[in-house]
mmCIF file of C-alpha atoms in Angstrom:
data_model
loop_
_atom_site.group_PDB
_atom_site.id
_atom_site.type_symbol
_atom_site.label_atom_id
_atom_site.label_comp_id
_atom_site.label_asym_id
_atom_site.label_seq_id
_atom_site.Cartn_x
_atom_site.Cartn_y
_atom_site.Cartn_z
ATOM 1 C CA MET A 1 -1.226 16.181 -2.467
ATOM 2 C CA GLY A 2 -3.550 14.962 -5.229
ATOM 3 C CA GLY A 3 -6.878 14.153 -5.808
ATOM 4 C CA LYS A 4 -9.104 11.185 -5.519
ATOM 5 C CA ALA A 5 -11.319 9.302 -8.070
ATOM 6 C CA GLU A 6 -13.252 6.170 -7.666
ATOM 7 C CA ASP A 7 -14.575 3.910 -10.758
ATOM 8 C CA ALA A 8 -15.621 0.534 -10.588
ATOM 9 C CA GLY A 9 -14.935 -0.015 -7.072
ATOM 10 C CA ILE A 10 -11.318 1.438 -7.689
ATOM 11 C CA ILE A 11 -9.799 4.130 -5.353
ATOM 12 C CA GLU A 12 -7.134 6.058 -7.217
ATOM 13 C CA LYS A 13 -4.730 8.667 -5.080
ATOM 14 C CA VAL A 14 -2.103 10.887 -6.628
ATOM 15 C CA ILE A 15 0.584 11.109 -4.309
ATOM 16 C CA GLN A 16 3.090 13.343 -5.828
ATOM 17 C CA ILE A 17 3.524 15.370 -8.984
ATOM 18 C CA LYS A 18 7.073 16.928 -9.792
ATOM 19 C CA ARG A 19 8.284 18.823 -12.750
ATOM 20 C CA VAL A 20 11.470 17.289 -14.256
ATOM 21 C CA THR A 21 13.869 18.756 -16.958
ATOM 22 C CA LYS A 22 16.142 17.031 -18.990
ATOM 23 C CA VAL A 23 19.084 19.163 -20.650
ATOM 24 C CA THR A 24 19.901 18.448 -24.043
ATOM 25 C CA LYS A 25 22.229 20.513 -26.880
ATOM 26 C CA GLY A 26 19.216 22.200 -28.083
ATOM 27 C CA GLY A 27 18.109 23.348 -24.562
ATOM 28 C CA LYS A 28 15.999 22.162 -21.775
ATOM 29 C CA LYS A 29 13.001 19.819 -22.358
ATOM 30 C CA MET A 30 10.217 20.020 -19.484
ATOM 31 C CA SER A 31 8.443 16.826 -18.558
ATOM 32 C CA PHE A 32 6.391 15.703 -15.498
ATOM 33 C CA THR A 33 5.999 12.640 -13.184
ATOM 34 C CA ALA A 34 3.225 11.544 -11.244
ATOM 35 C CA LEU A 35 3.227 8.973 -8.627
ATOM 36 C CA VAL A 36 0.230 7.260 -8.078
ATOM 37 C CA VAL A 37 -1.659 4.733 -5.672
ATOM 38 C CA VAL A 38 -4.591 2.700 -6.679
ATOM 39 C CA GLY A 39 -6.574 -0.022 -4.606
ATOM 40 C CA ASP A 40 -9.904 -1.666 -4.754
ATOM 41 C CA SER A 41 -10.690 -1.636 -0.685
ATOM 42 C CA LYS A 42 -10.450 -5.506 -0.766
ATOM 43 C CA GLY A 43 -6.832 -6.497 -0.399
ATOM 44 C CA ARG A 44 -5.564 -5.521 -3.748
ATOM 45 C CA VAL A 45 -3.405 -2.345 -4.148
ATOM 46 C CA GLY A 46 -0.760 -1.147 -6.699
ATOM 47 C CA PHE A 47 1.390 2.032 -7.600
ATOM 48 C CA ASN A 48 3.660 3.496 -10.248
ATOM 49 C CA LEU A 49 5.613 6.303 -11.249
ATOM 50 C CA ALA A 50 5.416 7.480 -14.861
ATOM 51 C CA LYS A 51 6.506 10.654 -16.791
ATOM 52 C CA GLY A 52 4.547 12.545 -19.285
ATOM 53 C CA ALA A 53 4.424 15.931 -21.239
ATOM 54 C CA GLU A 54 1.700 16.991 -19.336
ATOM 55 C CA VAL A 55 0.600 16.612 -15.779
ATOM 56 C CA SER A 56 -2.683 14.882 -16.978
ATOM 57 C CA LEU A 57 -0.881 12.477 -19.449
ATOM 58 C CA ALA A 58 1.600 11.541 -16.649
ATOM 59 C CA ILE A 59 -1.252 10.864 -14.125
ATOM 60 C CA LYS A 60 -3.246 8.652 -16.916
ATOM 61 C CA LYS A 61 -0.160 6.608 -17.714
ATOM 62 C CA ALA A 62 0.852 5.956 -13.992
ATOM 63 C CA MET A 63 -3.115 4.957 -13.188
ATOM 64 C CA ASN A 64 -3.337 2.807 -15.901
ATOM 65 C CA THR A 65 0.224 0.912 -15.105
ATOM 66 C CA ALA A 66 -0.550 0.864 -11.334
ATOM 67 C CA ARG A 67 -4.074 -1.097 -12.232
ATOM 68 C CA LYS A 68 -1.987 -3.468 -14.175
ATOM 69 C CA ASN A 69 0.462 -4.199 -11.735
ATOM 70 C CA MET A 70 -1.788 -4.617 -8.446
ATOM 71 C CA VAL A 71 -0.926 -7.163 -5.681
ATOM 72 C CA GLN A 72 -3.157 -9.037 -3.354
ATOM 73 C CA VAL A 73 -2.545 -8.177 0.273
ATOM 74 C CA ASN A 74 -2.958 -10.550 3.133
ATOM 75 C CA LEU A 75 -5.301 -9.230 5.837
ATOM 76 C CA LYS A 76 -6.597 -10.371 9.216
ATOM 77 C CA GLY A 77 -9.907 -8.543 9.380
ATOM 78 C CA SER A 78 -9.415 -4.618 9.167
ATOM 79 C CA THR A 79 -5.884 -4.889 9.938
ATOM 80 C CA ILE A 80 -2.506 -6.987 9.093
ATOM 81 C CA PRO A 81 -1.781 -10.169 10.243
ATOM 82 C CA HIS A 82 1.607 -9.408 12.182
ATOM 83 C CA GLU A 83 4.075 -6.754 12.782
ATOM 84 C CA ILE A 84 6.713 -6.286 9.662
ATOM 85 C CA ILE A 85 9.379 -4.070 8.391
ATOM 86 C CA GLY A 86 9.760 -3.026 5.033
ATOM 87 C CA GLU A 87 12.903 -1.364 3.384
ATOM 88 C CA CYS A 88 13.835 0.194 0.174
ATOM 89 C CA GLY A 89 16.780 2.497 -0.215
ATOM 90 C CA ALA A 90 17.633 4.511 3.006
ATOM 91 C CA SER A 91 13.740 4.214 3.918
ATOM 92 C CA ARG A 92 12.367 2.043 6.585
ATOM 93 C CA VAL A 93 8.697 1.489 7.304
ATOM 94 C CA LEU A 94 7.359 -0.313 10.661
ATOM 95 C CA LEU A 95 3.648 -1.817 9.960
ATOM 96 C CA LYS A 96 1.995 -2.990 13.084
ATOM 97 C CA PRO A 97 -1.438 -4.398 13.518
ATOM 98 C CA ALA A 98 -3.715 -2.430 15.550
ATOM 99 C CA ALA A 99 -7.135 -3.154 17.447
ATOM 100 C CA LYS A 100 -10.578 -2.648 15.837
ATOM 101 C CA GLY A 101 -11.267 1.215 15.881
ATOM 102 C CA THR A 102 -8.079 2.503 16.400
ATOM 103 C CA GLY A 103 -7.936 3.694 12.711
ATOM 104 C CA VAL A 104 -5.303 4.365 10.196
ATOM 105 C CA ILE A 105 -2.127 5.993 12.064
ATOM 106 C CA ALA A 106 0.144 6.742 9.171
ATOM 107 C CA ALA A 107 2.227 9.216 7.116
ATOM 108 C CA GLY A 108 0.775 10.479 3.781
ATOM 109 C CA PRO A 109 2.297 7.457 1.227
ATOM 110 C CA VAL A 110 1.402 4.735 3.759
ATOM 111 C CA ARG A 111 -1.998 6.137 4.575
ATOM 112 C CA ALA A 112 -2.914 5.937 0.498
ATOM 113 C CA ILE A 113 -1.702 2.394 0.447
ATOM 114 C CA CYS A 114 -3.545 1.172 3.594
ATOM 115 C CA ASP A 115 -6.712 3.058 2.219
ATOM 116 C CA GLY A 116 -6.209 1.613 -0.991
ATOM 117 C CA ALA A 117 -5.864 -2.042 0.347
ATOM 118 C CA GLY A 118 -8.868 -1.509 2.489
ATOM 119 C CA ILE A 119 -6.675 -1.799 5.834
ATOM 120 C CA HIS A 120 -8.730 0.315 8.315
ATOM 121 C CA ASP A 121 -6.477 -0.300 11.764
ATOM 122 C CA ILE A 122 -3.027 -0.027 11.361
ATOM 123 C CA LEU A 123 -0.190 1.651 13.194
ATOM 124 C CA SER A 124 3.056 2.532 11.491
ATOM 125 C CA LYS A 125 6.199 4.710 11.681
ATOM 126 C CA CYS A 126 8.699 5.815 8.781
ATOM 127 C CA HIS A 127 12.225 5.791 9.925
ATOM 128 C CA ARG A 128 15.207 7.333 8.102
ATOM 129 C CA SER A 129 14.518 8.579 4.471
ATOM 130 C CA ASN A 130 10.849 9.880 4.014
ATOM 131 C CA ASN A 131 11.301 10.309 0.393
ATOM 132 C CA PRO A 132 7.619 9.310 -1.166
ATOM 133 C CA VAL A 133 8.734 7.138 -3.970
ATOM 134 C CA ASN A 134 10.832 4.949 -1.269
ATOM 135 C CA VAL A 135 8.418 4.814 1.509
ATOM 136 C CA ILE A 136 5.909 3.417 -0.827
ATOM 137 C CA LYS A 137 8.246 0.827 -2.021
ATOM 138 C CA ALA A 138 9.354 0.053 1.514
ATOM 139 C CA THR A 139 5.268 -0.225 2.440
ATOM 140 C CA PHE A 140 4.820 -2.220 -0.617
ATOM 141 C CA ASP A 141 7.980 -4.595 0.595
ATOM 142 C CA GLY A 142 6.732 -5.088 3.986
ATOM 143 C CA LEU A 143 3.055 -5.823 2.782
ATOM 144 C CA SER A 144 4.008 -8.284 -0.048
ATOM 145 C CA ARG A 145 5.922 -10.273 2.645
ATOM 146 C CA LEU A 146 3.114 -10.583 5.172
ATOM 147 C CA LYS A 147 2.120 -14.138 6.011
ATOM 148 C CA LYS A 148 -1.188 -15.631 5.828
ATOM 149 C CA THR A 149 -3.051 -16.363 9.058
ATOM 150 C CA ILE A 150 -3.508 -19.911 9.656
ATOM 151 C CA PRO A 151 -6.654 -20.461 12.208
ATOM 152 C CA ALA A 152 -5.896 -22.217 15.336
ATOM 153 C CA PRO A 153 -7.179 -25.723 15.603
ATOM 154 C CA ALA A 154 -10.468 -26.002 17.543
ATOM 155 C CA ALA A 155 -9.792 -27.471 20.983
ATOM 156 C CA GLU A 156 -11.182 -30.848 21.175
ATOM 157 C CA GLU A 157 -13.395 -31.812 24.303
ATOM 158 C CA PRO A 158 -12.565 -34.611 26.319
ATOM 159 C CA THR A 159 -15.339 -37.659 25.817
ATOM 160 C CA VAL A 160 -16.437 -39.402 28.750
ATOM 161 C CA GLU A 161 -17.279 -43.143 27.854
ATOM 162 C CA SER A 162 -19.839 -45.324 30.283
ATOM 163 C CA PRO A 163 -18.588 -48.214 31.700
ATOM 164 C CA LYS A 164 -20.186 -51.383 30.261
ATOM 165 C CA GLY A 165 -21.891 -53.627 32.258
#
C-alpha cells in the first residue's frame, strides 16, 4: 500500500496507514498510525507501528523505531531452513522453504518482510485473521523461532591398509 525507499542498503516499506480518532470532552482529536517494515536484505528485518499528528511524522517515527528493533533471521541460502507456523492473536502464518527459483509466494505483509529479510524463495499461507498487524507479528513469531541449520558431517571414506610383510 505504501512506498519504498532505500538508503545505505536499508529497504523501507509502508504496509498500512490509518486515520484514528480520540474522542475527548473537548471534541475529536485526529491522528495517524503507520505500520512499517524495514530490512537490509541480508537477514536482518524489523517492524513497528507508530502514531503521529501527520502521516509523515507517523511514518518517520515508525521507520526510526523499526530500524532500532531489527532482528536477525536464520536463512539457508535464499530460503528458510525448515517449515514453521507463527501465531499472533487469531492470525496464523505458515512459512515453508521453497526450491531455488520459486520466488516469494506470499500475501502483502508477509512479502514485505521476506523482501526486507532477503528471502527470495518461500511459500506462505495466512490462516484465520488477515489483520496486517497480527499477520506481521505472526510472521515475526515464526521467523524468530527458526533454528539454524547444522551442516551434515562429511562421510568418511574407508581406508584400506596394505598388509605388511
